[in-house]
Amino acid sequence: MRRKHSWNVMVLVLLISSLVLPAVPVQAADHPSLPSVLIVYDSLGMGTKHEGNVEALKRLLASFRVQVTAESVDSYTAGSLNNYSKLIEVRNRSDLLEEQSEFFKDLQSYQGDFLYIGERPRDKLAQMLGLQVQAVQKVADLSIGPFAEKSISVPYFFDSKQAEIRRYGTLKVQALGTSYPYAVQRGAYAYVPFMERDTLSEIAVSYVLKDWLQEDQKSHYFLVFKEIYPFSDLSLLERMSDELFEAGIPFIVSVHPVFNNTDYPAMKRYMNTLKYVQSRNGTVLVEAPVVASTIQDLDRSLYHQMEHFIDVLAQDGIVPLGMGTEMYWSYDEHYVSEGMAFFDSVILFPDARPIYKAKRNRSEAFPSSLYSVNPEFLKRYLADDRLIKPLPMDTAITFNFVEKESELESLVDGLKNSWITFEDYKTEAHSVKTETNELKSERGSLVLNGVNLGIQASHVETSSDYVYKQHGQKSFETWFTVQNKIFIVIIFITLVVFCGFLIIGYRMYKRKFYK
């Protein structure tokens, strides 16, 4: 038993090591050209309530399939604004003197679409939208769509008398007994007085963005499970797949890749489970490998490692349809060209621990990009439990995969009783290409190299009797064994003789002492 356990531990160590991402050379990626937006911000608001709002805005824009360039006022290069037809200005500071900045000079002649996020709108914007701003520090309740947040501090209220103006949400001030819009938009111009990360205002901005970007595509909810590894509880994953399939709930699993030891039984069990998940109307995505900040540069290529894992999946009849990763990957030349080049569909999770290799201020846009949101975040602001209409963008309700049966039961029961309708990811067009394989979805079907795949699969047991290290040919094994035994006997006899001399010497010394 102990020997078998030691082999299992060794397998886990080898698999874990293959999940870690080393540094690799850069190659070029090619994705279709998509609309672009320039974000200019005066501050990232570190240490204030505005901290993180620029990152949240960038992730929202990605879900609308927009390429984003983000830079501060200080780093802005004169003339850059001429390259963009859409501009978002984020104002997190009220004490910044900007009259001499290059951005302010270019802004005076800018004629493109303009969205302003901040307390004091530009004079031109206020005139175009007919804004009447009141600087009154009050507490208000924010509501938009099926969501509501109570008692938030609002320094400015505004309204507009223009008939063509489009209003978003409501700020209800109990102390004044009046209501104001959260944001307004008219044609190419829009104004949002404040945006804070992980609050309802983050979701509220998405309603404004959809109209301002003139996005008319229908949006959906998708159910996503991430943090799935070869050493996760695979039997629990199969059980969850069965229960969701029986409940008629389509789902997505974002699985961590394995770059080495792909012929080991542990890897085979991983592949068998993913194939079974796929047969239960589950969709497989490849999650970004773990990035270790302390790892040494190795003679490996992330591009070929990712390609190898995709090909291993394809060889077992598994069709991944996209990639799941933290957003900062799409702002890194290294990760975009090496790790994301195979995919036209992604889910961008919030950044937890960004570790850049070749950071840039421009994002990579994808034809399909889901906005990931924690289910607890939505529940926090739901006004009631009625049927929840989709958010303005395609949204992934994201769970970390459970570790206990009790957690699974609670999770599945909650999903069965939920009013959210989840869409099947396969009904939309997604494509993954390597040099060897082309994997895609067409109207709900999985296609591997032009062949429609059936989704039937059964539980397949993988034998644990496996030689993890092949034994080389042995020469003179018998002779060396006999030789070792002879040496052991000689050493033992020598120790006995030595002990005998010690005893004799001790007795002789003792007699001499008595005399």
Short mmCIF file of C-alpha atoms in Angstrom, two decimals:
data_model
loop_
_atom_site.label_atom_id
_atom_site.label_comp_id
_atom_site.label_asym_id
_atom_site.label_seq_id
_atom_site.Cartn_x
_atom_site.Cartn_y
_atom_site.Cartn_z
CA MET A 1 0.00 0.00 0.00
CA ARG A 2 2.77 2.38 0.95
CA ARG A 3 4.55 1.81 -2.34
CA LYS A 4 1.35 2.48 -4.32
CA HIS A 5 0.77 5.68 -2.35
CA SER A 6 4.32 6.86 -3.10
CA TRP A 7 3.74 6.35 -6.83
CA ASN A 8 0.52 8.39 -6.65
CA VAL A 9 2.35 11.21 -4.88
CA MET A 10 5.03 11.16 -7.55
CA VAL A 11 2.42 11.38 -10.30
CA LEU A 12 0.79 14.41 -8.66
CA VAL A 13 4.15 16.14 -8.30
CA LEU A 14 4.96 15.56 -11.97
CA LEU A 15 1.55 16.76 -13.12
CA ILE A 16 1.69 19.86 -10.91
CA SER A 17 5.10 20.75 -12.31
CA SER A 18 3.70 20.50 -15.82
CA LEU A 19 0.96 23.02 -14.98
CA VAL A 20 3.43 25.81 -14.23
CA LEU A 21 4.21 28.26 -16.99
CA PRO A 22 7.84 29.09 -17.81
CA ALA A 23 9.08 32.07 -19.76
CA VAL A 24 9.22 31.48 -23.52
CA PRO A 25 10.01 33.36 -26.74
CA VAL A 26 7.39 35.53 -28.38
CA GLN A 27 5.53 34.72 -31.58
CA ALA A 28 2.89 36.66 -33.47
CA ALA A 29 -0.85 36.12 -33.11
CA ASP A 30 -3.45 36.96 -35.70
CA HIS A 31 -7.05 37.82 -34.83
CA PRO A 32 -9.71 39.61 -36.87
CA SER A 33 -9.84 43.40 -36.63
CA LEU A 34 -12.50 44.58 -34.17
CA PRO A 35 -13.68 48.05 -33.03
CA SER A 36 -11.25 49.99 -30.86
CA VAL A 37 -11.68 52.41 -27.96
CA LEU A 38 -9.20 54.71 -26.24
CA ILE A 39 -9.41 55.07 -22.45
CA VAL A 40 -7.62 58.04 -20.91
CA TYR A 41 -7.58 58.30 -17.11
CA ASP A 42 -6.09 60.89 -14.78
CA SER A 43 -5.43 58.40 -11.97
CA LEU A 44 -5.97 54.76 -11.06
CA GLY A 45 -7.35 55.94 -7.73
CA MET A 46 -5.08 53.71 -5.65
CA GLY A 47 -6.19 53.69 -2.03
CA THR A 48 -9.50 55.41 -2.82
CA LYS A 49 -13.00 54.19 -3.64
CA HIS A 50 -12.13 54.58 -7.33
CA GLU A 51 -9.38 51.97 -7.20
CA GLY A 52 -9.96 49.24 -9.78
CA ASN A 53 -12.62 51.05 -11.81
CA VAL A 54 -10.37 51.34 -14.88
CA GLU A 55 -9.67 47.58 -14.80
CA ALA A 56 -13.40 46.86 -14.41
CA LEU A 57 -14.14 49.14 -17.36
CA LYS A 58 -11.58 47.35 -19.52
CA ARG A 59 -13.14 43.97 -18.73
CA LEU A 60 -16.61 45.28 -19.57
CA LEU A 61 -15.39 46.60 -22.92
CA ALA A 62 -13.76 43.25 -23.71
CA SER A 63 -17.14 41.55 -23.33
CA PHE A 64 -18.43 43.80 -26.13
CA ARG A 65 -15.62 42.53 -28.40
CA VAL A 66 -13.81 45.86 -28.37
CA GLN A 67 -10.07 46.39 -28.62
CA VAL A 68 -8.99 48.74 -25.83
CA THR A 69 -6.01 51.03 -25.48
CA ALA A 70 -5.66 52.47 -21.98
CA GLU A 71 -3.20 55.16 -20.91
CA SER A 72 -2.88 57.88 -18.33
CA VAL A 73 -2.98 61.58 -19.06
CA ASP A 74 0.71 61.76 -18.14
CA SER A 75 1.74 59.11 -20.68
CA TYR A 76 -0.53 60.36 -23.46
CA THR A 77 1.27 61.16 -26.71
CA ALA A 78 0.21 64.20 -28.69
CA GLY A 79 -1.90 63.30 -31.71
CA SER A 80 -2.90 59.84 -30.47
CA LEU A 81 -6.56 60.85 -30.23
CA ASN A 82 -6.70 61.24 -34.00
CA ASN A 83 -6.37 57.45 -34.36
CA TYR A 84 -9.62 56.71 -32.51
CA SER A 85 -13.28 57.37 -33.17
CA LYS A 86 -14.36 56.43 -29.65
CA LEU A 87 -12.98 57.93 -26.42
CA ILE A 88 -13.71 57.19 -22.77
CA GLU A 89 -12.32 59.61 -20.22
CA VAL A 90 -12.18 58.45 -16.59
CA ARG A 91 -11.81 61.24 -14.03
CA ASN A 92 -10.82 59.92 -10.59
CA ARG A 93 -9.21 63.13 -9.31
CA SER A 94 -10.67 66.59 -8.85
CA ASP A 95 -7.39 68.44 -8.18
CA LEU A 96 -5.60 67.81 -11.47
CA LEU A 97 -4.49 70.83 -13.48
CA GLU A 98 -4.70 69.74 -17.10
CA GLU A 99 -4.79 72.85 -19.24
CA GLN A 100 -1.19 72.32 -20.35
CA SER A 101 -1.48 68.58 -20.99
CA GLU A 102 -1.24 67.20 -24.52
CA PHE A 103 -4.49 65.28 -24.02
CA PHE A 104 -6.44 68.41 -23.10
CA LYS A 105 -5.14 70.19 -26.20
CA ASP A 106 -6.16 67.32 -28.50
CA LEU A 107 -9.53 66.99 -26.79
CA GLN A 108 -10.52 70.52 -27.87
CA SER A 109 -10.65 69.45 -31.51
CA TYR A 110 -11.88 65.88 -31.01
CA GLN A 111 -15.06 65.08 -32.98
CA GLY A 112 -15.56 61.38 -32.25
CA ASP A 113 -17.81 59.50 -29.80
CA PHE A 114 -17.22 60.55 -26.20
CA LEU A 115 -18.11 58.86 -22.89
CA TYR A 116 -17.14 60.68 -19.69
CA ILE A 117 -16.96 58.96 -16.29
CA GLY A 118 -16.43 61.35 -13.39
CA GLU A 119 -18.01 63.98 -11.18
CA ARG A 120 -17.66 67.07 -13.37
CA PRO A 121 -18.54 66.63 -17.05
CA ARG A 122 -16.75 68.59 -19.74
CA ASP A 123 -18.48 71.81 -20.78
CA LYS A 124 -18.94 70.57 -24.35
CA LEU A 125 -20.43 67.30 -23.11
CA ALA A 126 -22.76 69.10 -20.67
CA GLN A 127 -23.96 71.31 -23.51
CA MET A 128 -24.55 68.41 -25.92
CA LEU A 129 -26.52 66.46 -23.31
CA GLY A 130 -28.22 69.46 -21.71
CA LEU A 131 -26.91 68.50 -18.28
CA GLN A 132 -27.92 70.38 -15.15
CA VAL A 133 -25.51 69.33 -12.42
CA GLN A 134 -26.04 69.79 -8.67
CA ALA A 135 -23.12 69.36 -6.27
CA VAL A 136 -24.97 67.95 -3.26
CA GLN A 137 -23.43 65.30 -1.00
CA LYS A 138 -26.31 62.93 -0.31
CA VAL A 139 -27.09 59.26 0.24
CA ALA A 140 -29.18 57.62 -2.46
CA ASP A 141 -30.48 54.21 -3.56
CA LEU A 142 -29.35 53.05 -7.00
CA SER A 143 -31.55 50.77 -9.10
CA ILE A 144 -31.20 49.53 -12.66
CA GLY A 145 -32.85 46.58 -14.37
CA PRO A 146 -33.55 43.85 -11.77
CA PHE A 147 -30.80 45.15 -9.45
CA ALA A 148 -30.72 47.60 -6.56
CA GLU A 149 -28.11 48.92 -4.13
CA LYS A 150 -29.07 50.94 -1.08
CA SER A 151 -27.41 53.82 0.74
CA ILE A 152 -24.55 54.87 -1.48
CA SER A 153 -22.83 58.22 -1.19
CA VAL A 154 -23.36 60.41 -4.27
CA PRO A 155 -21.58 63.80 -4.49
CA TYR A 156 -23.33 65.00 -7.67
CA PHE A 157 -26.83 64.73 -9.09
CA PHE A 158 -27.85 65.80 -12.57
CA ASP A 159 -30.68 65.67 -15.05
CA SER A 160 -31.45 66.83 -18.57
CA LYS A 161 -34.48 68.47 -20.13
CA GLN A 162 -33.71 67.19 -23.61
CA ALA A 163 -36.47 64.96 -24.99
CA GLU A 164 -34.07 62.75 -26.99
CA ILE A 165 -31.93 61.92 -23.97
CA ARG A 166 -31.76 58.28 -22.83
CA ARG A 167 -31.68 57.76 -19.07
CA TYR A 168 -30.17 54.74 -17.27
CA GLY A 169 -31.09 53.62 -13.78
CA THR A 170 -32.45 55.70 -10.93
CA LEU A 171 -30.80 57.44 -7.99
CA LYS A 172 -33.53 57.91 -5.41
CA VAL A 173 -32.68 60.44 -2.69
CA GLN A 174 -34.81 59.73 0.37
CA ALA A 175 -33.83 62.98 2.12
CA LEU A 176 -34.99 65.09 -0.82
CA GLY A 177 -37.85 62.89 -1.95
CA THR A 178 -36.64 63.15 -5.55
CA SER A 179 -35.04 60.89 -8.15
CA TYR A 180 -32.29 61.42 -10.69
CA PRO A 181 -30.90 59.25 -13.49
CA TYR A 182 -27.68 57.32 -12.88
CA ALA A 183 -26.38 58.01 -16.38
CA VAL A 184 -27.50 59.54 -19.68
CA GLN A 185 -26.69 59.01 -23.33
CA ARG A 186 -27.59 60.65 -26.59
CA GLY A 187 -26.08 59.45 -29.83
CA ALA A 188 -22.30 59.69 -29.68
CA TYR A 189 -22.21 61.24 -26.20
CA ALA A 190 -22.73 59.69 -22.76
CA TYR A 191 -22.14 60.71 -19.17
CA VAL A 192 -21.67 58.55 -16.06
CA PRO A 193 -21.08 60.44 -12.78
CA PHE A 194 -19.27 57.61 -10.95
CA MET A 195 -18.13 54.02 -11.35
CA GLU A 196 -16.73 51.79 -8.61
CA ARG A 197 -15.47 48.24 -8.94
CA ASP A 198 -17.50 45.40 -7.37
CA THR A 199 -20.55 47.61 -6.85
CA LEU A 200 -23.79 47.89 -8.79
CA SER A 201 -22.35 50.87 -10.68
CA GLU A 202 -20.01 48.43 -12.49
CA ILE A 203 -23.02 46.56 -13.87
CA ALA A 204 -24.92 49.81 -14.51
CA VAL A 205 -22.16 51.09 -16.80
CA SER A 206 -22.64 48.04 -19.03
CA TYR A 207 -26.14 49.26 -19.95
CA VAL A 208 -24.65 52.56 -21.08
CA LEU A 209 -21.82 50.92 -22.99
CA LYS A 210 -24.14 48.71 -25.02
CA ASP A 211 -26.00 51.68 -26.49
CA TRP A 212 -22.96 53.94 -26.78
CA LEU A 213 -21.08 51.19 -28.68
CA GLN A 214 -24.22 50.52 -30.75
CA GLU A 215 -24.11 46.85 -29.82
CA ASP A 216 -27.29 45.10 -30.93
CA GLN A 217 -26.29 41.45 -30.46
CA LYS A 218 -28.51 39.41 -28.14
CA SER A 219 -26.82 38.45 -24.86
CA HIS A 220 -27.03 35.31 -22.70
CA TYR A 221 -25.99 33.78 -19.39
CA PHE A 222 -23.54 30.86 -19.32
CA LEU A 223 -22.67 28.57 -16.41
CA VAL A 224 -18.91 28.12 -15.90
CA PHE A 225 -16.80 26.03 -13.52
CA LYS A 226 -13.08 26.71 -13.26
CA GLU A 227 -10.09 25.58 -11.17
CA ILE A 228 -10.29 22.02 -12.47
CA TYR A 229 -7.03 20.03 -12.41
CA PRO A 230 -5.97 16.42 -13.10
CA PHE A 231 -5.82 15.91 -9.31
CA SER A 232 -9.29 17.34 -8.67
CA ASP A 233 -12.00 14.93 -7.50
CA LEU A 234 -12.86 13.61 -10.96
CA SER A 235 -15.61 11.33 -9.71
CA LEU A 236 -17.26 14.40 -8.19
CA LEU A 237 -16.94 16.18 -11.54
CA GLU A 238 -18.67 13.28 -13.30
CA ARG A 239 -21.42 13.25 -10.71
CA MET A 240 -21.99 17.00 -11.15
CA SER A 241 -22.14 16.50 -14.92
CA ASP A 242 -24.82 13.83 -14.49
CA GLU A 243 -26.98 15.97 -12.23
CA LEU A 244 -26.76 19.07 -14.43
CA PHE A 245 -27.49 16.99 -17.53
CA GLU A 246 -30.56 15.46 -15.90
CA ALA A 247 -31.71 18.95 -14.86
CA GLY A 248 -31.30 20.22 -18.43
CA ILE A 249 -28.64 22.80 -17.49
CA PRO A 250 -25.81 23.25 -20.04
CA PHE A 251 -22.45 24.17 -18.51
CA ILE A 252 -18.80 24.93 -19.24
CA VAL A 253 -15.68 23.56 -17.56
CA SER A 254 -12.46 25.56 -17.79
CA VAL A 255 -9.69 23.00 -17.26
CA HIS A 256 -6.03 23.51 -16.52
CA PRO A 257 -3.69 22.10 -19.20
CA VAL A 258 -1.00 19.48 -18.66
CA PHE A 259 2.15 19.90 -20.73
CA ASN A 260 4.17 16.82 -19.74
CA ASN A 261 3.60 13.18 -18.78
CA THR A 262 0.48 13.02 -20.90
CA ASP A 263 0.80 9.21 -21.21
CA TYR A 264 0.47 8.61 -17.47
CA PRO A 265 -2.67 6.93 -16.07
CA ALA A 266 -3.51 10.06 -14.07
CA MET A 267 -3.64 11.99 -17.34
CA LYS A 268 -5.69 9.25 -19.01
CA ARG A 269 -8.22 9.43 -16.18
CA TYR A 270 -8.33 13.22 -16.67
CA MET A 271 -9.03 12.79 -20.40
CA ASN A 272 -11.69 10.12 -19.79
CA THR A 273 -13.48 12.39 -17.33
CA LEU A 274 -13.41 15.39 -19.69
CA LYS A 275 -14.78 13.22 -22.49
CA TYR A 276 -17.57 12.09 -20.18
CA VAL A 277 -18.30 15.70 -19.18
CA GLN A 278 -18.56 16.58 -22.87
CA SER A 279 -21.06 13.75 -23.34
CA ARG A 280 -23.28 15.26 -20.64
CA ASN A 281 -23.74 18.48 -22.61
CA GLY A 282 -20.72 20.10 -21.00
CA THR A 283 -18.34 22.33 -22.97
CA VAL A 284 -14.59 22.21 -22.39
CA LEU A 285 -12.39 25.33 -22.35
CA VAL A 286 -8.64 25.44 -21.76
CA GLU A 287 -7.75 27.54 -18.74
CA ALA A 288 -4.53 29.54 -18.72
CA PRO A 289 -1.64 27.68 -17.08
CA VAL A 290 -0.40 28.83 -13.70
CA VAL A 291 2.17 31.62 -13.94
CA ALA A 292 4.96 31.34 -11.38
CA SER A 293 6.98 34.50 -10.69
CA THR A 294 9.99 32.57 -9.36
CA ILE A 295 10.37 30.04 -12.16
CA GLN A 296 13.62 30.00 -14.12
CA ASP A 297 13.67 30.48 -17.87
CA LEU A 298 13.57 27.06 -19.50
CA ASP A 299 14.12 25.92 -23.06
CA ARG A 300 10.41 25.43 -23.67
CA SER A 301 7.84 27.06 -25.91
CA LEU A 302 4.43 27.94 -24.46
CA TYR A 303 3.07 27.98 -27.99
CA HIS A 304 4.06 24.36 -28.61
CA GLN A 305 3.00 23.30 -25.11
CA MET A 306 -0.49 24.73 -25.56
CA GLU A 307 -0.66 23.24 -29.04
CA HIS A 308 0.36 19.85 -27.67
CA PHE A 309 -2.34 19.88 -24.99
CA ILE A 310 -5.03 20.88 -27.50
CA ASP A 311 -3.89 18.04 -29.78
CA VAL A 312 -3.99 15.58 -26.87
CA LEU A 313 -7.59 16.63 -26.20
CA ALA A 314 -8.47 16.24 -29.87
CA GLN A 315 -6.83 12.81 -30.02
CA ASP A 316 -9.24 11.65 -27.29
CA GLY A 317 -12.26 13.17 -29.05
CA ILE A 318 -12.47 16.22 -26.77
CA VAL A 319 -13.23 19.52 -28.52
CA PRO A 320 -12.22 22.63 -26.53
CA LEU A 321 -14.01 25.73 -27.78
CA GLY A 322 -12.09 28.55 -26.15
CA MET A 323 -9.85 29.73 -23.33
CA GLY A 324 -10.42 30.93 -19.79
CA THR A 325 -7.89 33.37 -18.35
CA GLU A 326 -7.44 36.42 -16.19
CA MET A 327 -7.86 39.65 -18.14
CA TYR A 328 -4.22 40.74 -17.93
CA TRP A 329 -3.25 37.98 -20.39
CA SER A 330 -5.00 39.95 -23.14
CA TYR A 331 -2.74 42.96 -22.32
CA ASP A 332 0.52 41.01 -22.63
CA GLU A 333 2.26 40.51 -25.97
CA HIS A 334 3.87 37.32 -24.72
CA TYR A 335 0.68 35.59 -23.55
CA VAL A 336 -1.40 36.79 -26.50
CA SER A 337 0.95 35.48 -29.17
CA GLU A 338 2.06 32.31 -27.38
CA GLY A 339 -0.91 31.16 -25.33
CA MET A 340 -4.04 32.72 -26.84
CA ALA A 341 -3.22 32.50 -30.55
CA PHE A 342 -5.23 29.30 -31.06
CA PHE A 343 -8.56 30.68 -29.83
CA ASP A 344 -11.21 33.09 -31.11
CA SER A 345 -13.31 32.78 -27.94
CA VAL A 346 -12.36 33.59 -24.34
CA ILE A 347 -13.71 34.10 -20.86
CA LEU A 348 -11.84 36.89 -19.06
CA PHE A 349 -11.79 36.42 -15.29
CA PRO A 350 -10.98 39.30 -12.92
CA ASP A 351 -7.27 39.73 -12.29
CA ALA A 352 -6.20 38.03 -9.07
CA ARG A 353 -2.41 38.17 -9.33
CA PRO A 354 -1.14 39.73 -12.56
CA ILE A 355 2.35 38.60 -13.55
CA TYR A 356 3.25 40.17 -16.88
CA LYS A 357 5.98 39.04 -19.25
CA ALA A 358 5.65 41.69 -21.97
CA LYS A 359 3.02 44.17 -20.78
CA ARG A 360 1.37 46.54 -23.23
CA ASN A 361 -1.43 49.12 -22.97
CA ARG A 362 -3.44 47.64 -25.84
CA SER A 363 -5.72 44.63 -25.46
CA GLU A 364 -6.34 41.73 -27.80
CA ALA A 365 -9.99 41.64 -28.84
CA PHE A 366 -11.83 38.38 -29.54
CA PRO A 367 -15.00 37.73 -31.57
CA SER A 368 -16.49 36.04 -28.49
CA SER A 369 -15.61 37.20 -24.97
CA LEU A 370 -17.67 36.44 -21.88
CA TYR A 371 -17.84 38.77 -18.90
CA SER A 372 -17.18 36.67 -15.79
CA VAL A 373 -19.10 37.48 -12.62
CA ASN A 374 -19.27 35.83 -9.22
CA PRO A 375 -22.80 34.55 -8.48
CA GLU A 376 -22.66 36.09 -5.00
CA PHE A 377 -22.05 39.47 -6.61
CA LEU A 378 -25.31 39.28 -8.54
CA LYS A 379 -27.29 37.91 -5.59
CA ARG A 380 -26.11 40.83 -3.47
CA TYR A 381 -27.95 43.32 -5.66
CA LEU A 382 -30.97 41.35 -6.91
CA ALA A 383 -34.15 43.17 -6.00
CA ASP A 384 -36.24 39.96 -6.13
CA ASP A 385 -36.06 36.34 -7.27
CA ARG A 386 -38.01 36.68 -10.48
CA LEU A 387 -36.69 35.63 -13.87
CA ILE A 388 -33.46 37.51 -14.44
CA LYS A 389 -33.02 38.97 -17.90
CA PRO A 390 -29.51 38.70 -19.37
CA LEU A 391 -27.10 41.54 -18.74
CA PRO A 392 -26.25 43.73 -21.76
CA MET A 393 -23.26 41.50 -22.56
CA ASP A 394 -22.69 37.74 -22.67
CA THR A 395 -22.07 36.82 -19.06
CA ALA A 396 -20.40 33.81 -17.43
CA ILE A 397 -21.74 33.00 -13.95
CA THR A 398 -18.50 31.55 -12.63
CA PHE A 399 -17.98 29.02 -9.82
CA ASN A 400 -14.80 27.43 -8.54
CA PHE A 401 -15.22 23.67 -8.76
CA VAL A 402 -16.35 22.19 -5.43
CA GLU A 403 -14.21 19.91 -3.28
CA LYS A 404 -16.86 18.16 -1.14
CA GLU A 405 -20.07 16.27 -1.82
CA SER A 406 -22.01 18.51 0.54
CA GLU A 407 -20.88 21.58 -1.44
CA LEU A 408 -21.95 19.89 -4.67
CA GLU A 409 -25.43 19.12 -3.38
CA SER A 410 -25.95 22.71 -2.26
CA LEU A 411 -24.61 24.08 -5.56
CA VAL A 412 -26.73 21.86 -7.80
CA ASP A 413 -29.87 22.50 -5.74
CA GLY A 414 -29.28 26.24 -6.05
CA LEU A 415 -28.87 26.00 -9.83
CA LYS A 416 -32.00 23.90 -10.20
CA ASN A 417 -34.02 26.46 -8.24
CA SER A 418 -32.47 29.47 -9.97
CA TRP A 419 -34.50 31.74 -12.25
CA ILE A 420 -31.49 32.25 -14.50
CA THR A 421 -31.70 30.58 -17.91
CA PHE A 422 -28.31 29.30 -19.05
CA GLU A 423 -27.46 29.05 -22.73
CA ASP A 424 -25.52 26.22 -24.39
CA TYR A 425 -22.10 27.58 -25.39
CA LYS A 426 -22.00 25.24 -28.40
CA THR A 427 -24.94 26.98 -30.10
CA GLU A 428 -22.64 29.87 -30.98
CA ALA A 429 -19.71 29.67 -33.41
CA HIS A 430 -16.32 29.03 -31.79
CA SER A 431 -13.08 27.84 -33.37
CA VAL A 432 -9.76 26.47 -32.10
CA LYS A 433 -6.94 25.74 -34.57
CA THR A 434 -3.56 24.06 -34.31
CA GLU A 435 -1.27 22.91 -37.09
CA THR A 436 -2.77 19.43 -36.83
CA ASN A 437 -6.39 19.95 -35.77
CA GLU A 438 -9.32 22.27 -36.34
CA LEU A 439 -11.96 22.17 -33.63
CA LYS A 440 -15.18 24.16 -33.69
CA SER A 441 -18.88 24.27 -32.90
CA GLU A 442 -21.68 24.59 -35.43
CA ARG A 443 -25.31 25.04 -34.35
CA GLY A 444 -24.87 23.02 -31.18
CA SER A 445 -22.63 20.31 -32.67
CA LEU A 446 -18.95 19.68 -32.06
CA VAL A 447 -16.81 19.36 -35.17
CA LEU A 448 -13.31 17.86 -35.25
CA ASN A 449 -11.46 18.25 -38.56
CA GLY A 450 -14.72 18.51 -40.46
CA VAL A 451 -16.37 15.51 -38.77
CA ASN A 452 -19.37 15.90 -36.47
CA LEU A 453 -18.69 14.09 -33.21
CA GLY A 454 -21.14 12.05 -31.24
CA ILE A 455 -21.21 12.94 -27.57
CA GLN A 456 -21.77 9.48 -26.11
CA ALA A 457 -19.18 8.32 -23.61
CA SER A 458 -19.08 5.92 -20.69
CA HIS A 459 -17.02 5.60 -17.57
CA VAL A 460 -13.60 4.21 -18.50
CA GLU A 461 -11.36 2.84 -15.79
CA THR A 462 -7.62 3.36 -16.15
CA SER A 463 -5.27 0.78 -14.65
CA SER A 464 -2.99 1.98 -11.89
CA ASP A 465 -0.41 -0.71 -12.77
CA TYR A 466 2.00 1.44 -14.70
CA VAL A 467 5.77 1.63 -14.84
CA TYR A 468 6.47 5.36 -14.38
CA LYS A 469 10.17 4.95 -15.06
CA GLN A 470 11.39 2.39 -17.55
CA HIS A 471 14.20 0.16 -16.23
CA GLY A 472 17.33 0.14 -18.31
CA GLN A 473 19.19 -3.00 -19.32
CA LYS A 474 21.26 -4.41 -16.43
CA SER A 475 24.75 -5.92 -16.84
CA PHE A 476 26.65 -8.09 -14.30
CA GLU A 477 23.76 -7.73 -11.87
CA THR A 478 24.47 -11.18 -10.26
CA TRP A 479 28.20 -10.52 -9.93
CA PHE A 480 27.66 -7.13 -8.25
CA THR A 481 25.12 -8.67 -5.88
CA VAL A 482 27.60 -11.40 -4.79
CA GLN A 483 30.37 -8.82 -4.51
CA ASN A 484 28.25 -6.61 -2.27
CA LYS A 485 27.50 -9.56 0.02
CA ILE A 486 31.21 -10.44 0.29
CA PHE A 487 32.06 -6.85 1.23
CA ILE A 488 29.33 -6.85 3.86
CA VAL A 489 30.74 -10.07 5.44
CA ILE A 490 34.29 -8.67 5.44
CA ILE A 491 33.16 -5.44 7.07
CA PHE A 492 31.20 -7.38 9.70
CA ILE A 493 34.20 -9.61 10.55
CA THR A 494 36.44 -6.54 10.79
CA LEU A 495 34.04 -4.89 13.25
CA VAL A 496 33.97 -8.05 15.39
CA VAL A 497 37.78 -8.25 15.51
CA PHE A 498 38.03 -4.56 16.32
CA CYS A 499 35.56 -4.93 19.19
CA GLY A 500 37.59 -7.92 20.45
CA PHE A 501 40.78 -5.83 20.55
CA LEU A 502 38.96 -3.11 22.47
CA ILE A 503 37.78 -5.58 25.11
CA ILE A 504 41.28 -7.14 25.53
CA GLY A 505 42.90 -3.71 25.77
CA TYR A 506 40.38 -2.58 28.35
CA ARG A 507 41.09 -5.61 30.60
CA MET A 508 44.88 -5.23 30.35
CA TYR A 509 44.64 -1.56 31.31
CA LYS A 510 42.39 -2.40 34.26
CA ARG A 511 44.86 -5.00 35.66
CA LYS A 512 47.73 -2.56 35.34
CA PHE A 513 45.73 0.04 37.27
CA TYR A 514 45.06 -2.38 40.18
CA LYS A 515 48.78 -3.17 40.52
#
